[in-house]
Amino acid sequence: MKRKESIRSRWNACGYDWEIRVYPTANLNDCPAVALQLVFLGGSRKSCSWASLGCQVIDPTGKTVPSVEKSVTKKFHRPKEHSDLLKLMSREELAASGYLKDDIVTVRCSITVPEELPIPTIADKKEFAIPSTNFHQQFGELLRSGTGADVTFLVSGESFPAHKLILSVRSPVFLAEFFGQMKEKCSGHVEVKDMDMAVFKAMLHFIYTDTVPELDQRLEEVATMAQHLLVAADRYRLDRLKMICESKLSGRISVETAATTLALAEQHNCSQLKAKCAEFIVSTPAILDAVLATEGYKHLAASCPSVLADLLKSSLHKN
């Protein structure tokens, strides 16, 4: 037999086809030896991981104990891949061992492949429906009931129980008032001046529920409430509420409200609302004349004279 020739034996183990190659005259490091190799031929399983070839020389007569088992391990990925050569025994060792009988040696081999763990499957992968959140309703009920309230606001003779922690999470102004340097001056009762009772109530409702149902009313009522709520939101730094009011007012600009809304936008740094008002006022000569004749324009001229110059520029640009 030539040095590189092998004796081949095919096996099936754990759903894979294998070939064990025995090289009786292998040359390993210039040393004649008996060597074995495991070759992956493929199989029915989708993937293959590790496999081991174990082997030992035995005496069929049982007179000599088997040799120490040797093994080689490899991770196989595709057919025709093979392990490294496993040196079983040198030819010199084999000749002196007593295992060689009539130039025949018996080798016991084992192929070990880890069992593939079953992948759990779910017949129906559709997710079940999750109810929509109702936290705003729960917090709204907490505000309505006053359970656990630790502060009471007095607004125009009306009392509003509330919770300092919730207010402080939503408003940095309340945070400073209740837990900052101002906390020593703040008792369990706080009087709120310069704010309408309905406006304060709507603001509290927003703080607890993140909703403003008061802005879903008729046009005139919405515009008035939105203006007052915008002032309150700016006062307590409720940025989201301020943006909601600004958006509502932007879509409800009329001849009667344009000037007062423009003054409000100027005083509370609402740049988008200010631009919308100016755009509406100078949109046509008729609208401009109508706005100039309103009481709101007189208020605008008295409180925000600089805005008139901006209006003039917008009008000239329009023309």
JSON list of C-alpha atoms in Angstrom, two decimals, residues 1 29 33 42 55-56 125 130 137 146 161 178 188 196 211 217 220 227 248 251 258:
[
{"chain": "A", "resi": 1, "resn": "MET", "atom": "CA", "xyz": [0.00, 0.00, 0.00]},
{"chain": "A", "resi": 29, "resn": "ASN", "atom": "CA", "xyz": [7.02, 14.12, 11.51]},
{"chain": "A", "resi": 33, "resn": "ALA", "atom": "CA", "xyz": [2.66, 5.58, 11.91]},
{"chain": "A", "resi": 42, "resn": "GLY", "atom": "CA", "xyz": [-23.37, 15.38, 4.81]},
{"chain": "A", "resi": 55, "resn": "CYS", "atom": "CA", "xyz": [-10.20, 5.05, 18.49]},
{"chain": "A", "resi": 56, "resn": "GLN", "atom": "CA", "xyz": [-8.08, 2.42, 20.23]},
{"chain": "A", "resi": 125, "resn": "LYS", "atom": "CA", "xyz": [-47.19, 33.57, 16.28]},
{"chain": "A", "resi": 130, "resn": "ILE", "atom": "CA", "xyz": [-52.92, 44.61, 24.55]},
{"chain": "A", "resi": 137, "resn": "GLN", "atom": "CA", "xyz": [-57.82, 58.11, 33.41]},
{"chain": "A", "resi": 146, "resn": "GLY", "atom": "CA", "xyz": [-57.89, 64.10, 46.04]},
{"chain": "A", "resi": 161, "resn": "PRO", "atom": "CA", "xyz": [-56.21, 69.50, 46.31]},
{"chain": "A", "resi": 178, "resn": "PHE", "atom": "CA", "xyz": [-41.96, 72.43, 46.68]},
{"chain": "A", "resi": 188, "resn": "GLY", "atom": "CA", "xyz": [-49.69, 73.00, 52.56]},
{"chain": "A", "resi": 196, "resn": "ASP", "atom": "CA", "xyz": [-58.92, 82.30, 36.43]},
{"chain": "A", "resi": 211, "resn": "THR", "atom": "CA", "xyz": [-55.01, 66.03, 27.86]},
{"chain": "A", "resi": 217, "resn": "GLN", "atom": "CA", "xyz": [-65.19, 73.27, 22.43]},
{"chain": "A", "resi": 220, "resn": "GLU", "atom": "CA", "xyz": [-64.76, 81.36, 20.39]},
{"chain": "A", "resi": 227, "resn": "GLN", "atom": "CA", "xyz": [-54.96, 82.15, 25.18]},
{"chain": "A", "resi": 248, "resn": "LYS", "atom": "CA", "xyz": [-54.85, 75.55, 18.59]},
{"chain": "A", "resi": 251, "resn": "GLY", "atom": "CA", "xyz": [-55.68, 77.27, 13.46]},
{"chain": "A", "resi": 258, "resn": "ALA", "atom": "CA", "xyz": [-55.61, 88.18, 15.29]}
]
